[in-house]
C-alpha cells in the first residue's frame, strides 16, 4: 500500500526524497558516466537530456500510480545529489517489486549505495507492505552484488549471456529478499 504522507527517508549520512524535476541536472551528471551506463540495464551512452527528462517523468508517475518510488540520494552534510535508488514495478497481486540504485562514481566505495538501499528496503517492506524485493546485477559488477548481499538479498540464479549492453554480452545475476528474511 502506498503511504499517504510525503516520503523522506534519512540515514546517518543521507537524505532520500522522491525524484522531481529539480533533480534533472544531477541525474544527467551521474547518468553521463560510462561506468554508470555500463552497469545499468537501460541508461544510454551517451546519456541524453531527453532520456533524463523521460525517465524522471516515469519515476514521478510511478509514485503517483503507487507502483514504486525512486529517491534522489543527497548527502545530509552538503545537500549534494550523488545518485538515486528505489523500487519499481510493484505487482500488487504478488506483492513483488524490483530495487535499483545508481551512485555517482566520484562517491563510489563509501557505502552510500548500501546505506541508501537499506533505507529503501525498510520502506518497501514496512510502509508499502511489499512481500518480496528482487534485483539483478551484471556478473562482472561484483560491487553491486556486495551491496545487495549486505542488504540481505540471496542469489537466486544466473541468466547467462542475457543482455547485450553497450556491445557486450553480459551475464545477469538475479537476487531476492523476502519480507520474513528481512524481519529476522
C-alpha positions as a Markdown table, in Angstrom:
| # | Residue | x | y | z |
|---|---|---|---|---|
| 1 | Unk | 0.0 | 0.0 | 0.0 |
| 2 | Unk | 1.4 | 3.4 | -1.0 |
| 3 | Unk | 1.9 | 5.7 | 2.0 |
| 4 | Unk | -0.4 | 8.8 | 2.1 |
| 5 | Unk | 2.2 | 11.2 | 3.5 |
| 6 | Unk | 5.1 | 12.8 | 1.7 |
| 7 | Unk | 8.1 | 10.4 | 1.8 |
| 8 | Unk | 11.5 | 11.5 | 3.1 |
| 9 | Unk | 13.9 | 8.8 | 4.3 |
| 10 | Unk | 17.0 | 9.7 | 6.3 |
| 11 | Unk | 20.1 | 7.7 | 7.3 |
| 12 | Unk | 23.2 | 8.7 | 9.2 |
| 13 | Unk | 24.7 | 10.4 | 6.2 |
| 14 | Unk | 21.9 | 10.7 | 3.6 |
| 15 | Unk | 18.6 | 12.2 | 2.8 |
| 16 | Unk | 16.4 | 10.4 | 0.3 |
| 17 | Unk | 13.3 | 12.1 | -1.2 |
| 18 | Unk | 11.2 | 11.2 | -4.3 |
| 19 | Unk | 12.8 | 12.4 | -7.5 |
| 20 | Unk | 11.4 | 15.5 | -9.2 |
| 21 | Unk | 12.2 | 18.0 | -12.0 |
| 22 | Unk | 14.7 | 19.7 | -9.7 |
| 23 | Unk | 16.9 | 16.6 | -9.9 |
| 24 | Unk | 17.4 | 16.8 | -13.7 |
| 25 | Unk | 20.9 | 18.2 | -13.7 |
| 26 | Unk | 22.2 | 15.8 | -11.0 |
| 27 | Unk | 20.6 | 12.9 | -12.9 |
| 28 | Unk | 22.3 | 14.0 | -16.1 |
| 29 | Unk | 25.6 | 14.4 | -14.4 |
| 30 | Unk | 25.5 | 11.0 | -12.7 |
| 31 | Unk | 24.0 | 9.2 | -15.7 |
| 32 | Unk | 26.6 | 10.6 | -18.1 |
| 33 | Unk | 29.4 | 8.4 | -16.7 |
| 34 | Unk | 30.3 | 5.4 | -18.9 |
| 35 | Unk | 30.7 | 3.3 | -15.7 |
| 36 | Unk | 27.1 | 4.1 | -14.8 |
| 37 | Unk | 25.7 | 3.3 | -18.2 |
| 38 | Unk | 27.7 | 0.1 | -18.5 |
| 39 | Unk | 26.2 | -1.2 | -15.2 |
| 40 | Unk | 22.6 | -0.3 | -15.6 |
| 41 | Unk | 20.2 | -2.2 | -17.9 |
| 42 | Unk | 18.7 | 0.9 | -19.5 |
| 43 | Unk | 20.8 | 4.0 | -19.4 |
| 44 | Unk | 22.1 | 5.0 | -22.9 |
| 45 | Unk | 25.6 | 6.2 | -23.6 |
| 46 | Unk | 26.0 | 8.9 | -24.4 |
| 47 | Unk | 23.3 | 9.9 | -21.8 |
| 48 | Unk | 20.9 | 12.4 | -23.2 |
| 49 | Unk | 18.8 | 15.2 | -21.6 |
| 50 | Unk | 15.8 | 13.8 | -23.5 |
| 51 | Unk | 16.3 | 10.3 | -21.8 |
| 52 | Unk | 16.7 | 12.0 | -18.4 |
| 53 | Unk | 13.5 | 14.1 | -18.8 |
| 54 | Unk | 11.5 | 11.0 | -19.8 |
| 55 | Unk | 13.0 | 8.8 | -17.0 |
| 56 | Unk | 12.2 | 11.4 | -14.3 |
| 57 | Unk | 8.6 | 11.7 | -15.6 |
| 58 | Unk | 8.3 | 8.0 | -15.5 |
| 59 | Unk | 9.6 | 7.9 | -11.9 |
| 60 | Unk | 7.2 | 10.5 | -10.8 |
| 61 | Unk | 4.3 | 8.8 | -12.5 |
| 62 | Unk | 5.3 | 5.5 | -10.7 |
| 63 | Unk | 4.9 | 7.1 | -7.3 |
| 64 | Unk | 1.7 | 8.8 | -8.3 |
| 65 | Unk | 0.3 | 5.4 | -9.5 |
| 66 | Unk | 1.6 | 3.6 | -6.5 |
| 67 | Unk | 3.8 | 1.2 | -8.4 |
| 68 | Unk | 7.1 | 2.3 | -6.8 |
| 69 | Unk | 9.2 | 5.2 | -5.8 |
| 70 | Unk | 12.6 | 6.5 | -7.0 |
| 71 | Unk | 14.6 | 8.6 | -4.5 |
| 72 | Unk | 17.2 | 11.2 | -5.1 |
| 73 | Unk | 20.1 | 10.5 | -2.8 |
| 74 | Unk | 21.6 | 13.6 | -1.2 |
| 75 | Unk | 24.4 | 14.0 | 1.2 |
| 76 | Unk | 23.0 | 15.2 | 4.5 |
| 77 | Unk | 26.0 | 17.3 | 5.3 |
| 78 | Unk | 26.1 | 19.3 | 2.0 |
| 79 | Unk | 22.8 | 18.6 | 0.1 |
| 80 | Unk | 24.9 | 17.3 | -2.9 |
| 81 | Unk | 23.0 | 14.9 | -5.2 |
| 82 | Unk | 25.0 | 11.7 | -5.5 |
| 83 | Unk | 22.6 | 9.3 | -7.2 |
| 84 | Unk | 19.2 | 7.6 | -7.0 |
| 85 | Unk | 17.7 | 4.5 | -5.6 |
| 86 | Unk | 14.2 | 3.0 | -5.2 |
| 87 | Unk | 11.9 | 0.2 | -6.1 |
| 88 | Unk | 9.6 | -0.1 | -9.2 |
| 89 | Unk | 7.3 | -2.5 | -11.0 |
| 90 | Unk | 5.2 | -3.2 | -7.8 |
| 91 | Unk | 2.9 | -6.1 | -8.6 |
| 92 | Unk | 0.1 | -5.8 | -6.1 |
| 93 | Unk | -1.2 | -9.3 | -6.7 |
| 94 | Unk | 2.1 | -10.9 | -6.0 |
| 95 | Unk | 3.5 | -8.3 | -3.6 |
| 96 | Unk | 6.8 | -8.1 | -5.5 |
| 97 | Unk | 8.9 | -5.2 | -6.7 |
| 98 | Unk | 12.4 | -4.7 | -8.1 |
| 99 | Unk | 15.1 | -2.4 | -6.5 |
| 100 | Unk | 17.8 | -0.4 | -8.2 |
| 101 | Unk | 20.4 | 2.2 | -7.4 |
| 102 | Unk | 22.9 | 4.4 | -9.1 |
| 103 | Unk | 25.8 | 6.2 | -7.4 |
| 104 | Unk | 28.0 | 8.9 | -8.9 |
| 105 | Unk | 31.4 | 7.2 | -9.5 |
| 106 | Unk | 33.0 | 10.1 | -7.6 |
| 107 | Unk | 31.2 | 8.9 | -4.5 |
| 108 | Unk | 31.5 | 5.1 | -5.1 |
| 109 | Unk | 33.1 | 2.9 | -2.5 |
| 110 | Unk | 32.0 | 4.9 | 0.5 |
| 111 | Unk | 28.9 | 2.8 | 1.5 |
| 112 | Unk | 26.3 | 5.2 | 0.1 |
| 113 | Unk | 24.6 | 2.5 | -2.1 |
| 114 | Unk | 24.4 | 0.1 | 0.9 |
| 115 | Unk | 23.1 | 2.8 | 3.2 |
| 116 | Unk | 20.5 | 4.1 | 0.8 |
| 117 | Unk | 19.4 | 0.6 | -0.3 |
| 118 | Unk | 18.9 | -0.3 | 3.4 |
| 119 | Unk | 16.5 | 2.6 | 3.8 |
| 120 | Unk | 14.6 | 1.7 | 0.6 |
| 121 | Unk | 14.3 | -2.0 | 1.7 |
| 122 | Unk | 12.9 | -1.0 | 5.1 |
| 123 | Unk | 10.5 | 1.5 | 3.4 |
| 124 | Unk | 9.2 | -1.1 | 0.9 |
| 125 | Unk | 8.6 | -3.8 | 3.5 |
| 126 | Unk | 7.3 | -1.7 | 6.4 |
| 127 | Unk | 5.5 | 1.2 | 4.6 |
| 128 | Unk | 4.3 | -0.4 | 1.3 |
| 129 | Unk | 3.7 | -3.9 | 2.5 |
| 130 | Unk | 5.9 | -5.5 | -0.2 |
| 131 | Unk | 6.3 | -9.3 | 0.2 |
| 132 | Unk | 9.4 | -9.8 | -1.9 |
| 133 | Unk | 12.1 | -7.5 | -3.4 |
| 134 | Unk | 14.2 | -8.6 | -6.3 |
| 135 | Unk | 17.2 | -7.2 | -8.2 |
| 136 | Unk | 19.5 | -8.0 | -11.0 |
| 137 | Unk | 23.1 | -7.1 | -11.5 |
| 138 | Unk | 25.7 | -7.9 | -14.1 |
| 139 | Unk | 28.0 | -10.7 | -13.0 |
| 140 | Unk | 31.1 | -8.6 | -13.9 |
| 141 | Unk | 30.0 | -5.9 | -11.4 |
| 142 | Unk | 30.7 | -7.6 | -8.1 |
| 143 | Unk | 30.5 | -4.3 | -6.2 |
| 144 | Unk | 26.8 | -4.2 | -6.9 |
| 145 | Unk | 26.4 | -7.8 | -5.8 |
| 146 | Unk | 28.1 | -6.9 | -2.4 |
| 147 | Unk | 25.7 | -4.0 | -1.9 |
| 148 | Unk | 22.7 | -6.4 | -2.4 |
| 149 | Unk | 24.3 | -9.1 | -0.2 |
| 150 | Unk | 24.8 | -6.6 | 2.7 |
| 151 | Unk | 21.1 | -5.7 | 2.4 |
| 152 | Unk | 20.2 | -9.4 | 2.9 |
| 153 | Unk | 19.5 | -10.4 | -0.7 |
| 154 | Unk | 20.0 | -14.0 | -1.7 |
| 155 | Unk | 21.3 | -15.2 | -5.0 |
| 156 | Unk | 18.5 | -17.0 | -7.0 |
| 157 | Unk | 20.1 | -17.6 | -10.3 |
| 158 | Unk | 22.2 | -16.5 | -13.3 |
| 159 | Unk | 20.9 | -15.7 | -16.8 |
| 160 | Unk | 23.9 | -16.5 | -19.0 |
| 161 | Unk | 24.5 | -14.0 | -21.8 |
| 162 | Unk | 21.2 | -12.4 | -21.1 |
| 163 | Unk | 21.9 | -8.9 | -22.2 |
| 164 | Unk | 23.8 | -7.1 | -24.9 |
| 165 | Unk | 24.9 | -4.0 | -23.1 |
| 166 | Unk | 26.9 | -1.3 | -25.0 |
| 167 | Unk | 28.0 | -4.0 | -27.4 |
| 168 | Unk | 29.0 | -6.6 | -24.8 |
| 169 | Unk | 27.2 | -9.9 | -24.0 |
| 170 | Unk | 26.6 | -9.8 | -20.2 |
| 171 | Unk | 25.5 | -12.4 | -17.6 |
| 172 | Unk | 22.8 | -11.3 | -15.3 |
| 173 | Unk | 22.6 | -12.4 | -11.6 |
| 174 | Unk | 19.2 | -12.5 | -10.0 |
| 175 | Unk | 18.8 | -12.0 | -6.3 |
| 176 | Unk | 15.8 | -11.7 | -4.0 |
| 177 | Unk | 14.8 | -10.8 | -0.4 |
| 178 | Unk | 11.6 | -12.0 | 1.3 |
| 179 | Unk | 9.9 | -9.9 | 4.0 |
| 180 | Unk | 10.4 | -12.7 | 6.5 |
| 181 | Unk | 14.1 | -12.8 | 5.8 |
| 182 | Unk | 14.3 | -9.0 | 6.3 |
| 183 | Unk | 12.4 | -9.3 | 9.6 |
| 184 | Unk | 15.0 | -11.7 | 11.1 |
